[in-house]
Every structure is written in structure tokens, then in C-alpha cells.
Coordinates of C-alpha atoms in Angstrom, one line a residue:
Chain A
D1408 CA -11.2 138.2 117.5
A1409 CA -7.5 138.3 116.7
G1410 CA -6.1 141.8 117.2
I1411 CA -8.6 143.1 119.6
T1412 CA -9.1 142.2 123.3
Q1413 CA -11.4 143.4 125.9
S1414 CA -10.9 143.3 129.7
P1415 CA -12.4 142.3 131.9
R1416 CA -14.6 139.7 130.3
H1417 CA -17.0 139.8 133.3
K1418 CA -17.6 142.2 136.1
V1419 CA -20.1 142.7 138.9
T1420 CA -20.1 146.1 140.5
E1421 CA -22.2 148.0 142.9
T1422 CA -24.5 151.0 142.1
G1423 CA -22.6 154.3 142.4
T1424 CA -19.1 152.9 141.9
P1425 CA -16.9 153.9 139.0
V1426 CA -16.1 151.2 136.4
T1427 CA -13.5 151.2 133.5
L1428 CA -13.6 148.8 130.7
R1429 CA -10.6 148.5 128.4
C1430 CA -10.2 147.7 124.7
H1431 CA -6.8 147.0 123.3
Q1432 CA -6.0 146.5 119.6
T1433 CA -2.9 145.4 117.7
E1434 CA -4.2 146.3 114.2
N1435 CA -3.2 150.0 114.3
H1436 CA -6.8 150.9 113.1
R1437 CA -7.7 154.6 113.4
Y1438 CA -11.3 154.1 114.5
M1439 CA -12.5 152.4 117.7
Y1440 CA -16.0 152.1 119.0
W1441 CA -17.9 151.2 122.1
Y1442 CA -21.3 149.6 121.8
R1443 CA -23.7 148.2 124.3
Q1444 CA -25.9 145.2 123.5
D1445 CA -29.3 144.8 125.1
P1446 CA -32.2 142.4 124.2
G1447 CA -34.6 144.0 121.8
H1448 CA -32.2 146.9 121.1
G1449 CA -29.4 145.2 119.1
L1450 CA -26.2 147.2 119.3
R1451 CA -26.2 150.8 120.2
L1452 CA -23.2 153.1 119.8
I1453 CA -22.0 154.7 123.0
H1454 CA -18.8 156.6 122.0
Y1455 CA -16.2 156.3 119.3
S1456 CA -12.7 157.5 118.6
Y1457 CA -11.2 158.7 115.3
G1458 CA -7.7 159.1 116.6
V1459 CA -5.6 159.6 119.7
K1460 CA -7.4 162.1 121.9
D1461 CA -10.2 162.4 119.3
T1462 CA -13.5 161.1 120.5
D1463 CA -17.2 161.8 120.0
K1464 CA -20.5 160.7 121.3
G1465 CA -22.8 158.1 119.9
E1466 CA -26.5 157.7 120.4
V1467 CA -26.5 156.4 124.1
S1468 CA -23.6 158.4 125.6
D1469 CA -25.2 159.7 128.8
G1470 CA -23.4 158.3 131.9
Y1471 CA -20.3 157.2 129.9
S1472 CA -17.0 158.8 129.2
V1473 CA -14.1 157.6 127.1
S1474 CA -10.4 158.2 126.6
R1475 CA -7.8 157.3 124.0
S1476 CA -4.3 158.2 124.9
K1477 CA -2.7 155.7 122.6
T1478 CA -3.7 154.3 119.3
E1479 CA -4.1 150.8 120.7
D1480 CA -6.2 151.5 123.8
F1481 CA -9.7 152.8 124.1
L1482 CA -11.2 153.1 127.6
L1483 CA -14.8 153.3 128.6
T1484 CA -15.7 154.7 132.0
L1485 CA -18.9 154.6 133.8
E1486 CA -18.5 157.4 136.3
S1487 CA -21.2 156.2 138.7
A1488 CA -22.7 152.9 137.6
T1489 CA -26.4 152.4 137.6
S1490 CA -28.5 149.3 137.2
S1491 CA -29.6 150.5 133.7
Q1492 CA -26.0 150.1 132.6
T1493 CA -26.1 146.4 133.2
S1494 CA -25.4 145.2 129.7
V1495 CA -22.9 143.5 127.4
Y1496 CA -20.3 145.9 126.1
F1497 CA -18.5 145.4 122.8
C1498 CA -15.5 147.2 121.4
A1499 CA -15.0 147.4 117.7
I1500 CA -12.2 148.6 115.4
S1501 CA -12.3 149.8 111.8
E1502 CA -10.0 151.3 109.2
G1503 CA -12.8 153.8 108.5
Y1504 CA -13.5 153.3 104.8
L1505 CA -17.0 152.8 103.7
A1506 CA -16.7 149.2 102.4
G1507 CA -14.9 148.1 105.5
G1508 CA -16.8 146.4 108.3
Y1509 CA -15.9 146.4 111.9
T1510 CA -13.9 143.8 113.9
F1511 CA -15.4 143.1 117.3
G1512 CA -13.9 142.1 120.6
S1513 CA -15.5 139.3 122.6
G1514 CA -17.4 141.6 124.9
T1515 CA -17.6 142.5 128.6
R1516 CA -20.6 141.4 130.6
L1517 CA -21.2 144.0 133.2
T1518 CA -23.7 143.6 136.0
V1519 CA -24.5 146.5 138.3
V1520 CA -26.2 145.4 141.5
Chain B
A381 CA -30.2 158.8 108.8
Q382 CA -29.9 155.2 108.0
S383 CA -31.9 152.4 109.7
V384 CA -32.2 148.7 109.5
T385 CA -35.2 146.5 110.3
Q386 CA -35.1 142.8 111.0
P387 CA -38.7 141.8 111.3
D388 CA -38.2 138.3 112.7
I389 CA -37.0 138.2 116.3
H390 CA -36.8 134.4 116.5
I391 CA -36.7 131.8 113.7
T392 CA -36.7 128.0 114.2
V393 CA -35.7 125.7 111.4
S394 CA -34.9 122.0 111.2
E395 CA -31.4 120.9 110.5
G396 CA -31.0 120.4 106.7
A397 CA -33.8 122.8 105.9
S398 CA -33.3 126.0 104.0
L399 CA -33.0 129.4 105.7
E400 CA -33.9 132.9 104.9
L401 CA -33.4 135.8 107.3
R402 CA -35.0 139.1 106.4
C403 CA -33.4 142.5 106.4
N404 CA -34.8 145.8 105.2
Y405 CA -32.8 149.0 105.2
S406 CA -33.5 152.7 104.8
Y407 CA -30.8 154.8 103.3
G408 CA -30.8 157.6 100.8
A409 CA -27.8 156.6 98.7
T410 CA -26.2 153.4 97.6
P411 CA -26.1 151.3 100.7
Y412 CA -23.1 149.4 102.1
L413 CA -24.7 146.3 103.7
F414 CA -23.3 143.7 106.1
W415 CA -24.4 140.5 107.9
Y416 CA -22.8 139.5 111.1
V417 CA -23.3 136.4 113.2
Q418 CA -22.9 136.2 117.0
S419 CA -22.5 132.8 118.8
P420 CA -23.4 132.7 122.5
G421 CA -20.9 134.5 124.6
Q422 CA -18.9 135.7 121.6
G423 CA -18.4 138.9 119.6
L424 CA -19.8 139.5 116.2
Q425 CA -18.2 137.9 113.2
L426 CA -18.6 139.2 109.6
L427 CA -20.4 136.8 107.4
L428 CA -20.6 138.8 104.2
K429 CA -20.9 142.3 102.8
Y430 CA -22.2 144.1 99.7
F431 CA -21.2 147.5 98.3
S432 CA -21.3 147.1 94.5
G433 CA -21.4 144.7 91.6
D434 CA -23.2 141.4 91.6
T435 CA -26.3 141.6 93.8
L436 CA -25.8 138.1 95.0
V437 CA -22.9 137.9 97.4
Q438 CA -21.3 134.8 98.9
G439 CA -20.0 134.7 102.4
I440 CA -18.4 132.3 104.9
K441 CA -20.0 129.2 106.3
G442 CA -22.1 128.7 103.1
F443 CA -24.2 131.8 103.5
E444 CA -25.3 134.1 100.7
A445 CA -27.3 137.3 100.6
E446 CA -29.1 139.1 97.8
F447 CA -29.4 142.8 97.5
K448 CA -32.7 144.0 96.0
R449 CA -32.7 147.8 95.6
S450 CA -36.4 147.9 94.6
Q451 CA -37.4 146.2 97.9
S452 CA -34.7 147.8 100.0
S453 CA -33.8 144.4 101.2
F454 CA -30.7 142.3 101.9
N455 CA -31.9 138.9 102.9
L456 CA -29.6 136.2 104.1
R457 CA -29.9 132.7 102.9
K458 CA -28.5 129.2 103.4
P459 CA -29.6 126.2 101.4
S460 CA -29.1 123.7 104.2
V461 CA -28.8 124.7 107.8
H462 CA -26.5 122.9 110.2
W463 CA -27.0 122.7 114.0
S464 CA -23.9 124.8 114.4
D465 CA -25.6 127.7 112.7
A466 CA -27.7 128.4 115.7
A467 CA -26.8 131.9 116.7
E468 CA -28.0 135.5 116.5
Y469 CA -27.7 137.3 113.2
F470 CA -27.4 141.0 112.7
C471 CA -27.9 143.0 109.5
A472 CA -26.1 146.4 109.3
V473 CA -26.0 149.3 106.9
G474 CA -22.9 151.5 106.6
A475 CA -22.4 155.1 105.8
L476 CA -19.8 157.8 106.2
G477 CA -20.7 160.6 108.5
L478 CA -19.0 160.2 111.8
T479 CA -16.8 163.1 113.1
G480 CA -13.4 162.4 111.6
G481 CA -14.9 160.9 108.4
G482 CA -15.2 157.4 109.5
N483 CA -17.8 154.8 108.6
K484 CA -20.8 154.2 110.9
L485 CA -22.6 150.9 111.0
T486 CA -26.2 150.9 112.1
F487 CA -27.4 147.5 113.2
G488 CA -30.8 145.9 113.2
T489 CA -32.1 144.3 116.4
G490 CA -31.1 140.8 115.4
T491 CA -32.7 137.5 114.6
Q492 CA -32.2 134.6 116.9
L493 CA -31.9 131.3 115.0
K494 CA -32.7 128.0 116.6
V495 CA -32.0 124.8 114.8
E496 CA -34.0 121.7 115.6
L497 CA -32.3 118.4 115.2

């Protein structure tokens, strides 16, 4: 979507290696989120950020860490990738008010072999 | 905590036929409800949302949804489906409550729509 980009779009990595996914926004939204999408589970929140250097865990945060050093960038790191982390990862942004929805990036397909 | 149920994992309709995708939510207060669509290989796009007022809301691409508080439902409808509507559809309920005061969307597991020509 316009204003939010994810990189890379596809990645294959080996078990045990570190991986970092990047989300970049140009909308100056306060809130940024990382979700993973798996068949039968829909979207599950991994971590989110409510400002520069302000982050918190979602429902499936084990094995993941995040950082936000600038408003526009939100990084998701898999410290030591496992096969269970093979998934499609989506970044989303929001202004944070209740009636506002999220704007999603196009996703990163990560395969851990 | 809020939750969303989409009871139909897959639905197949013929092009030109009407469509209804079901969504039931659980939330203790007035819900903020959303429908998103995901085309293959793409992110999620907002179709429509409800947070107050008229219980029948119109969205993009000819979709509409009706909020029924008594049934805790927010079903998505379209009078005549086009082949390009084949996609996965997600219902979501929103609430405040994240650290930092932000809105949290809780998503259903999705309904995959197939359109037969």
C-alpha cells in the first residue's frame, strides 16, 4: 500500500541464522505492528510500537525482537530462525484512534529451511 | 478480551450470484468492526468499517455489511459477485487497550472465496 513498504519481499534462510525484516512508512503514524499470517490462524500480533523506542509484546512474541529508532522504521528480528517461523509477515501502521483501521504492507514471505 | 469468529473457511459461489460472508464477534462494549480483503500475494485492504450510526454500511467494490447487535454479527454481503472478488476476507474487531493507548485489531481466521465462472 502507498506509504508503507516491507523488505525483503521474499527470503529463504537456514535454521539458526538471524533474520531482520524491515518496515518503512512515510505516513508519520505513531503505531506500527508486526503480524504473522499462517493458514488456519489468520493474523496474529507479534510485537507493536507506540512511538520511537516504545515497543511491547503481542500474543506470539517468543523468538522475536523488535526495534524502532525512527518514526518511519520498525524492524523485526528473528534471533535464531526456526522452521516454525516460516510464515508470511505483515507490517501495519495506524494513527491509533479507535475508529481507524490499519494500513498493511505487502508482506514478507519467509522460509526457514 | 475481544474475539472474532468466521465460521466458513471456504465459500464457492458462481459469478453473478449473491454473497454473504459471516462474522461473529465477542466484545463487552460497542464494537468497532472492520472487513478486510486480501488478494493472493498482497497485503490486506480495508473494505469497510462500522463504529456508530446506520447499521448498514457501504464499502468499496460494491460490498456492504450489516451490524446486528442482538446477534453479535457483522456479515459482509455483495449482490452480484465478480470473478475478481476471489480472495480471502477477514473480519476484525477493534478496541483500545494496547500499551500506549492505541487501537488493537483482533482478526478472524479468514474466509477464502472462490468464484466459479
